[in-house]
Amino acid sequence: MSNPSVCIIGGGAVGLATALHLARRGVTDVTVLEAEHPAAGSSGLSVGIIETQYVTPLDIELRVRTMSFFNELEREHGLHVTRNGYLRLAHREQELAGFAESVRIQHELGVPDATVLDRAAIGRMIPEMRVDDVDGGLYGPSDGFIDGHLYCGLLVELGEALGVKVLGRHAVREVADEPGGGHRVITARGEFACDVVVNAAGAWGARVAGLLGTEMPLMPQRHEAVVVHLAAPLPYVVPSVMDYTPHSGETGLYFRHERPGQLIAGLHTEEANEEPADPNDYARSASPDFLEEVAEKITSRLPGLRESSLAHGWAGLYPISPDGVPQVGPAPGDDSVIVAGGAGGSGIQLSPVLGELAADWILHGEPRAIGDGARLAPRREALAAA
Ligand SMILES: Cc1cc2nc3c(=O)[nH]c(=O)nc-3n(C[C@H](O)[C@H](O)[C@H](O)COP(=O)(O)OP(=O)(O)OC[C@H]3O[C@@H](n4cnc5c(N)ncnc54)[C@H](O)[C@@H]3O)c2cc1C
């Protein structure tokens, strides 16, 4: 379809990036319907890390593609990116071969500064950190973090300049099929006719799929983060450190610089290990159990940080697909509904490429932004079985 009318349900990072990509490719009728306000969901609760230090070729390719978009927003449109670097730790010798392969792939894809660090180099970089149990690290010096609200605000601004309509307080209540094809999307504040609907409703994706008469297997997982106050500012900017190996089945500590004298920390996993959370009814503040576990893990990983204390904590949802892989493409049973989401704890960093792939499916009927984009198609076998 060359210039379809498109309604996007959800004004988070993924929905707004999709809208901008469509508008940049000349689609003139794009409406984002958001229940509350842009970034009201997970995108406004994120820690905002953007990086390419992954180990599978698909994970790496997605993130390298996405980084070029963040670089453009930073260069041309003033997106503030704190380039504090990103370090993924390895605790087993055999992980280092995967890290070396990641570096090779990243270099091939145009990320020249990705590198593997040995224990001594990591110890010099973060002298306060325990490294005797660390075998090495995968390090991206130009990785960084952004603010989810500012990022979504910029996507709104750039989209609106190209004619995208972003409507807050437009919760979609019902979607009806039009007799001649297409959809009528119904909110309390108006109805919208469109050829294509994008389900970019984050943790609400399964519910919105129900309104659309389709399915989206999703397991929203509650995750928390907390601000760590240091007794004294460190004389350097702490990189984001991820003490978790993707697809390991474990939960790992991560932390990053926030400002001098402050870090942000959380516990990360890419698997759905818990019962799915209800996006309309989950505890928003950090639990005592979480705070205790983070405090223990920080004391153990950063013994050089004396007298640090935990301050404000919060919770949000990772919208995780049952197989841990994001979903972009036509919904089961309906080619005019495009799913874009399920990116778990990586939805901010993946939003540009998910938006690009969603636009590909709408305009070309296939994913073009990356070589292996079909692996994200919602009709894949792993999801049918979920
Ligand atoms: C504590 C925490 C830390 C994180 N840290 C990172 C990180 O460092 N890096 C990273 O890349 N990712 C991180 N994430 C994950 C990231 O926040 C999410 O993957 C991402 O924000 C998902 O974006 P989205 O647009 O799919 O969903 P959302 O941002 O949730 O947007 C969906 C929107 O849909 C709207 N909506 C729902 N139902 C309807 C309806 N019926 N009608 C209209 N609108 C509707 C909601 O109001 C919401 O605004 C973190 C998440 C958490 C909770």
XYZ file of C-alpha atoms and ligand atoms in Angstrom:
439
model
C 0.000 0.000 0.000
C 1.609 3.298 -1.004
C -0.211 5.850 1.169
C -2.528 4.065 3.607
C -4.269 5.795 6.496
C -2.758 4.408 9.703
C -3.996 4.467 13.318
C -1.325 3.606 15.869
C -2.616 2.505 19.278
C -0.070 3.521 21.912
C 2.070 6.652 22.261
C 5.165 5.049 23.756
C 8.590 4.845 22.136
C 7.538 2.097 19.707
C 4.290 3.700 18.516
C 5.849 7.144 18.152
C 8.907 5.802 16.292
C 6.581 3.922 13.932
C 4.626 7.134 13.288
C 7.790 9.092 12.503
C 9.148 6.443 10.125
C 5.821 6.339 8.270
C 5.672 10.132 7.970
C 9.290 10.295 6.787
C 8.358 7.854 4.023
C 5.525 10.069 2.836
C 2.497 8.559 4.584
C 0.200 11.541 5.029
C -2.528 10.213 7.359
C -0.961 8.870 10.551
C -2.790 9.172 13.900
C -1.365 8.039 17.229
C -4.093 7.299 19.784
C -2.726 7.294 23.319
C -4.831 6.489 26.401
C -2.998 8.965 28.636
C -0.067 11.009 27.314
C 3.106 10.180 25.356
C 5.502 8.030 27.434
C 2.800 7.340 30.060
C 3.598 3.591 29.959
C 6.905 1.741 30.207
C 8.721 4.303 28.051
C 8.487 6.923 30.797
C 9.630 4.447 33.477
C 12.703 3.126 31.713
C 16.357 3.510 32.688
C 17.006 4.572 29.091
C 20.154 2.577 28.263
C 20.968 2.343 24.551
C 23.782 0.042 23.470
C 24.925 -2.654 21.051
C 26.790 -5.093 23.356
C 24.804 -8.233 22.609
C 25.969 -11.664 21.534
C 23.605 -13.080 18.902
C 23.842 -11.694 15.348
C 20.120 -10.728 15.323
C 20.325 -8.868 18.660
C 23.421 -7.026 17.462
C 22.090 -6.127 14.020
C 18.856 -4.729 15.501
C 20.762 -2.530 17.912
C 23.368 -1.294 15.446
C 20.548 -0.249 13.128
C 18.798 1.517 15.981
C 21.944 3.364 17.089
C 22.240 5.139 13.761
C 18.780 6.629 14.409
C 19.753 7.815 17.909
C 22.962 9.262 16.459
C 20.906 11.191 13.916
C 18.488 12.491 16.595
C 21.463 13.559 18.704
C 23.319 15.223 15.827
C 20.428 16.856 13.988
C 17.725 17.359 16.615
C 19.428 17.844 19.974
C 18.487 14.541 21.663
C 20.600 14.430 24.798
C 22.570 11.163 24.888
C 24.924 10.638 27.839
C 27.760 8.618 26.285
C 29.001 6.912 29.437
C 29.835 3.598 27.715
C 28.378 0.140 28.361
C 30.125 -2.877 29.831
C 28.722 -6.420 29.873
C 30.565 -8.642 32.338
C 31.561 -12.277 31.761
C 32.055 -14.742 34.601
C 32.989 -17.716 32.472
C 35.962 -18.050 30.172
C 33.747 -19.509 27.406
C 31.628 -16.319 27.281
C 34.658 -14.433 25.996
C 34.561 -16.254 22.662
C 30.991 -14.944 22.209
C 32.160 -11.441 23.129
C 35.005 -11.638 20.573
C 32.511 -12.729 17.926
C 30.209 -9.831 18.910
C 33.102 -7.411 18.434
C 33.825 -8.908 15.011
C 30.167 -8.516 13.958
C 29.940 -4.996 15.366
C 33.112 -3.929 13.529
C 31.690 -5.391 10.322
C 28.445 -3.448 10.861
C 30.312 -0.173 11.473
C 30.730 0.029 15.272
C 34.521 0.470 15.329
C 35.043 1.022 19.043
C 33.375 -2.125 20.479
C 36.034 -4.156 22.263
C 36.697 -6.968 24.741
C 38.352 -5.871 27.979
C 40.322 -8.107 30.311
C 39.940 -8.156 34.076
C 42.780 -5.715 34.698
C 41.396 -3.136 32.270
C 37.955 -3.400 33.890
C 39.504 -2.956 37.317
C 41.286 0.190 36.132
C 38.064 1.536 34.585
C 35.964 1.042 37.755
C 38.349 0.756 40.698
C 35.442 0.452 43.185
C 34.204 -2.744 41.495
C 34.999 -6.310 42.506
C 36.648 -8.026 39.512
C 38.368 -11.114 40.927
C 35.405 -13.258 39.729
C 35.185 -11.463 36.338
C 36.815 -13.060 33.292
C 36.396 -10.063 31.014
C 33.844 -7.702 29.512
C 32.264 -6.605 26.251
C 32.616 -2.835 26.114
C 31.083 -0.158 23.894
C 32.640 3.232 24.724
C 30.085 5.225 22.709
C 26.989 3.531 24.147
C 24.954 5.582 26.563
C 21.562 6.440 27.941
C 18.682 8.788 27.170
C 15.623 10.064 28.998
C 12.488 8.216 27.856
C 10.215 11.263 28.273
C 12.532 13.595 26.342
C 12.987 10.993 23.592
C 9.232 10.437 23.199
C 8.685 14.222 23.300
C 11.155 14.647 20.447
C 9.462 11.882 18.422
C 6.129 13.705 18.889
C 7.673 17.005 17.792
C 9.347 15.524 14.694
C 6.248 13.511 13.778
C 3.880 16.459 14.179
C 6.126 18.609 11.978
C 5.473 16.042 9.222
C 1.720 15.933 9.813
C 1.395 13.079 12.345
C -1.514 13.602 14.750
C -0.703 12.553 18.321
C -3.853 12.465 20.438
C -3.498 12.021 24.197
C -6.432 10.935 26.381
C -7.762 8.853 23.500
C -8.074 5.370 24.994
C -9.202 2.936 22.320
C -12.290 1.097 23.565
C -13.415 -0.787 20.520
C -12.372 -1.445 16.931
C -14.962 -2.282 14.277
C -14.400 -3.582 10.742
C -15.588 -1.201 8.008
C -17.901 -2.833 5.453
C -15.611 -1.929 2.521
C -12.402 -2.975 4.333
C -10.302 -1.152 6.913
C -11.129 -0.353 10.522
C -13.072 2.146 12.633
C -11.178 2.802 15.846
C -13.457 4.014 18.605
C -12.506 6.206 21.573
C -14.693 8.219 23.960
C -13.490 11.382 22.206
C -14.016 10.391 18.592
C -13.875 7.647 15.966
C -11.099 7.181 13.426
C -11.318 5.328 10.115
C -8.094 3.812 8.801
C -6.750 1.187 6.414
C -4.186 -0.191 8.857
C -4.032 -0.344 12.661
C -0.730 -0.725 14.540
C -0.886 -2.388 17.937
C 1.913 -0.570 19.801
C 0.248 -0.739 23.190
C 3.281 -2.064 25.086
C 2.252 -4.145 28.111
C -1.401 -3.671 27.090
C -0.667 -5.337 23.717
C -2.618 -8.535 24.437
C -5.689 -6.537 25.511
C -5.568 -4.295 22.468
C -5.160 -7.406 20.295
C -8.437 -8.612 21.814
C -10.155 -5.356 20.744
C -8.773 -5.934 17.245
C -10.045 -9.513 17.087
C -6.493 -10.882 16.918
C -3.999 -12.302 19.416
C -0.689 -11.139 20.840
C 0.974 -13.542 23.273
C 2.695 -11.359 25.870
C 3.949 -11.776 29.440
C 4.341 -8.303 31.007
C 6.898 -8.538 33.805
C 7.203 -6.073 36.682
C 10.731 -4.647 36.998
C 12.073 -2.122 39.440
C 14.894 0.405 39.536
C 16.340 2.595 42.262
C 18.531 5.681 42.671
C 21.731 4.996 44.623
C 23.248 7.917 46.548
C 27.013 7.712 46.942
C 28.779 9.045 50.027
C 30.923 11.198 47.705
C 30.923 11.803 43.932
C 33.284 9.579 41.945
C 35.970 11.392 39.936
C 34.774 9.759 36.669
C 31.559 8.884 34.863
C 30.560 5.285 35.645
C 29.693 3.279 32.513
C 26.488 1.276 32.441
C 27.467 -2.153 33.786
C 25.371 -5.237 33.055
C 26.151 -8.212 35.241
C 23.781 -10.457 33.310
C 24.292 -12.716 30.333
C 21.467 -12.691 27.740
C 19.461 -15.916 27.534
C 21.106 -17.246 30.732
C 17.823 -17.677 32.610
C 19.254 -15.666 35.531
C 18.550 -12.191 36.938
C 21.519 -9.850 37.072
C 22.434 -6.517 38.622
C 22.913 -3.492 36.392
C 23.828 0.051 37.250
C 24.705 3.239 35.458
C 25.803 6.810 36.130
C 22.915 9.201 36.796
C 24.740 12.326 37.941
C 27.845 12.963 40.063
C 27.222 11.182 43.366
C 24.275 9.151 42.019
C 23.832 5.852 40.212
C 20.685 4.079 39.044
C 20.508 0.322 39.640
C 18.103 -2.495 38.838
C 17.813 -6.232 38.249
C 17.555 -7.382 34.653
C 16.460 -10.514 32.855
C 15.272 -11.215 29.341
C 13.099 -14.151 30.263
C 9.567 -14.079 31.605
C 10.234 -15.737 34.968
C 7.146 -14.514 36.791
C 3.383 -14.521 36.358
C 2.311 -11.829 33.855
C 1.536 -8.508 35.560
C -1.741 -6.641 35.034
C -0.749 -3.341 33.350
C -3.718 -1.574 34.999
C -3.034 -2.898 38.461
C 0.504 -3.466 39.674
C 2.522 -1.980 42.554
C 4.329 1.149 41.301
C 6.842 1.577 44.083
C 9.936 -0.533 44.685
C 9.341 -3.457 47.056
C 11.412 -4.039 50.220
C 12.580 -7.393 48.774
C 13.889 -5.709 45.639
C 15.669 -2.991 47.635
C 17.273 -5.605 49.863
C 18.479 -7.699 46.906
C 19.896 -4.655 45.085
C 21.620 -3.445 48.255
C 23.227 -6.880 48.721
C 24.306 -7.118 45.088
C 25.730 -3.583 45.057
C 27.681 -4.184 48.244
C 29.091 -7.357 46.761
C 29.847 -5.984 43.247
C 30.929 -2.471 44.306
C 32.680 -2.960 47.654
C 34.694 0.226 47.065
C 31.545 2.359 47.367
C 31.411 2.895 51.077
C 28.222 4.174 52.697
C 26.101 4.368 49.595
C 22.361 4.398 50.269
C 19.261 3.592 48.249
C 16.788 6.410 47.705
C 13.819 6.724 45.385
C 12.757 3.474 43.664
C 10.017 2.744 41.159
C 8.467 -0.108 39.156
C 7.285 -0.476 35.570
C 6.657 -3.295 33.139
C 8.857 -5.079 30.626
C 6.464 -6.130 27.798
C 8.104 -9.519 27.113
C 7.150 -11.957 24.351
C 6.916 -15.571 25.573
C 10.008 -16.478 23.483
C 11.905 -13.317 24.447
C 12.008 -12.008 20.856
C 10.197 -8.744 19.922
C 7.184 -8.884 17.619
C 6.830 -6.820 14.446
C 4.628 -7.683 11.506
C 1.076 -8.660 10.560
C -1.061 -9.994 13.399
C -2.281 -13.595 13.259
C -5.336 -13.698 10.982
C -5.373 -10.039 9.858
C -2.876 -8.443 7.449
C -4.264 -4.971 8.145
C -3.247 -5.133 11.825
C 0.473 -4.691 12.442
C 1.949 -5.653 15.800
C 4.955 -3.676 17.078
C 6.194 -4.477 20.568
C 7.162 -7.230 22.951
C 10.674 -5.803 23.338
C 10.919 -6.510 27.078
C 13.714 -4.589 28.811
C 15.089 -3.287 25.493
C 12.081 -1.411 24.123
C 13.632 2.050 24.280
C 16.805 0.983 22.517
C 14.913 -1.114 19.961
C 12.063 1.343 19.288
C 13.680 2.949 16.212
C 14.206 -0.356 14.404
C 10.838 -1.780 15.485
C 9.195 1.364 14.074
C 11.189 1.019 10.878
C 10.215 -2.645 10.475
C 6.542 -1.846 11.183
C 6.673 0.813 8.454
C 8.295 -1.736 6.104
C 5.477 -4.222 6.661
C 2.820 -1.542 6.096
C 4.371 -0.111 2.942
C 6.084 -3.154 1.376
C 4.466 -6.199 2.984
C 7.885 -7.413 4.191
C 10.643 -6.384 6.615
C 13.515 -4.579 4.914
C 15.414 -2.599 7.578
C 17.508 -5.606 8.629
C 18.354 -8.875 6.905
C 16.654 -11.174 9.380
C 13.549 -9.082 10.157
C 11.187 -11.970 9.356
C 12.379 -13.668 12.577
C 10.383 -11.029 14.466
C 7.139 -11.805 12.622
C 4.288 -12.423 15.109
C 3.142 -15.438 13.096
C 6.306 -17.382 13.987
C 5.977 -20.909 15.277
C 7.396 -20.173 18.737
C 4.499 -17.794 19.423
C 1.811 -19.984 17.913
C 2.782 -22.585 20.501
C 2.707 -20.060 23.394
C 12.385 -0.215 35.282
C 12.548 -0.335 33.789
C 13.788 -0.072 33.207
C 13.934 -0.184 31.804
N 15.154 0.139 31.262
C 15.297 0.073 29.916
C 16.543 0.459 29.333
O 17.492 0.838 30.036
N 16.660 0.400 27.969
C 15.623 -0.029 27.197
O 15.794 -0.083 25.962
N 14.433 -0.382 27.717
C 14.234 -0.348 29.059
N 13.053 -0.710 29.618
C 11.998 -1.290 28.748
C 11.247 -0.213 27.998
O 10.810 0.778 28.895
C 10.035 -0.808 27.265
O 10.391 -1.968 26.535
C 9.501 0.202 26.270
O 9.266 1.429 26.903
C 8.225 -0.310 25.604
O 7.743 0.713 24.763
P 6.337 0.583 24.077
O 6.147 1.774 23.239
O 6.236 -0.773 23.457
O 5.311 0.555 25.328
P 4.806 1.745 26.269
O 5.825 2.772 26.485
O 4.219 1.090 27.476
O 3.657 2.416 25.410
C 2.403 1.806 25.221
C 1.356 2.890 25.328
O 0.087 2.355 24.939
C -0.908 3.060 25.650
N -2.140 2.281 25.603
C -2.418 1.105 26.200
N -3.685 0.707 25.923
C -4.209 1.662 25.110
C -5.485 1.835 24.492
N -6.483 0.946 24.650
N -5.686 2.949 23.747
C -4.707 3.866 23.581
N -3.480 3.750 24.150
C -3.233 2.662 24.896
C -0.312 3.198 27.051
O -0.898 4.266 27.760
C 1.176 3.432 26.744
O 1.511 4.795 26.759
C 12.842 -0.579 30.998
C 11.589 -0.822 31.580
C 11.442 -0.700 32.959
C 10.091 -0.961 33.575
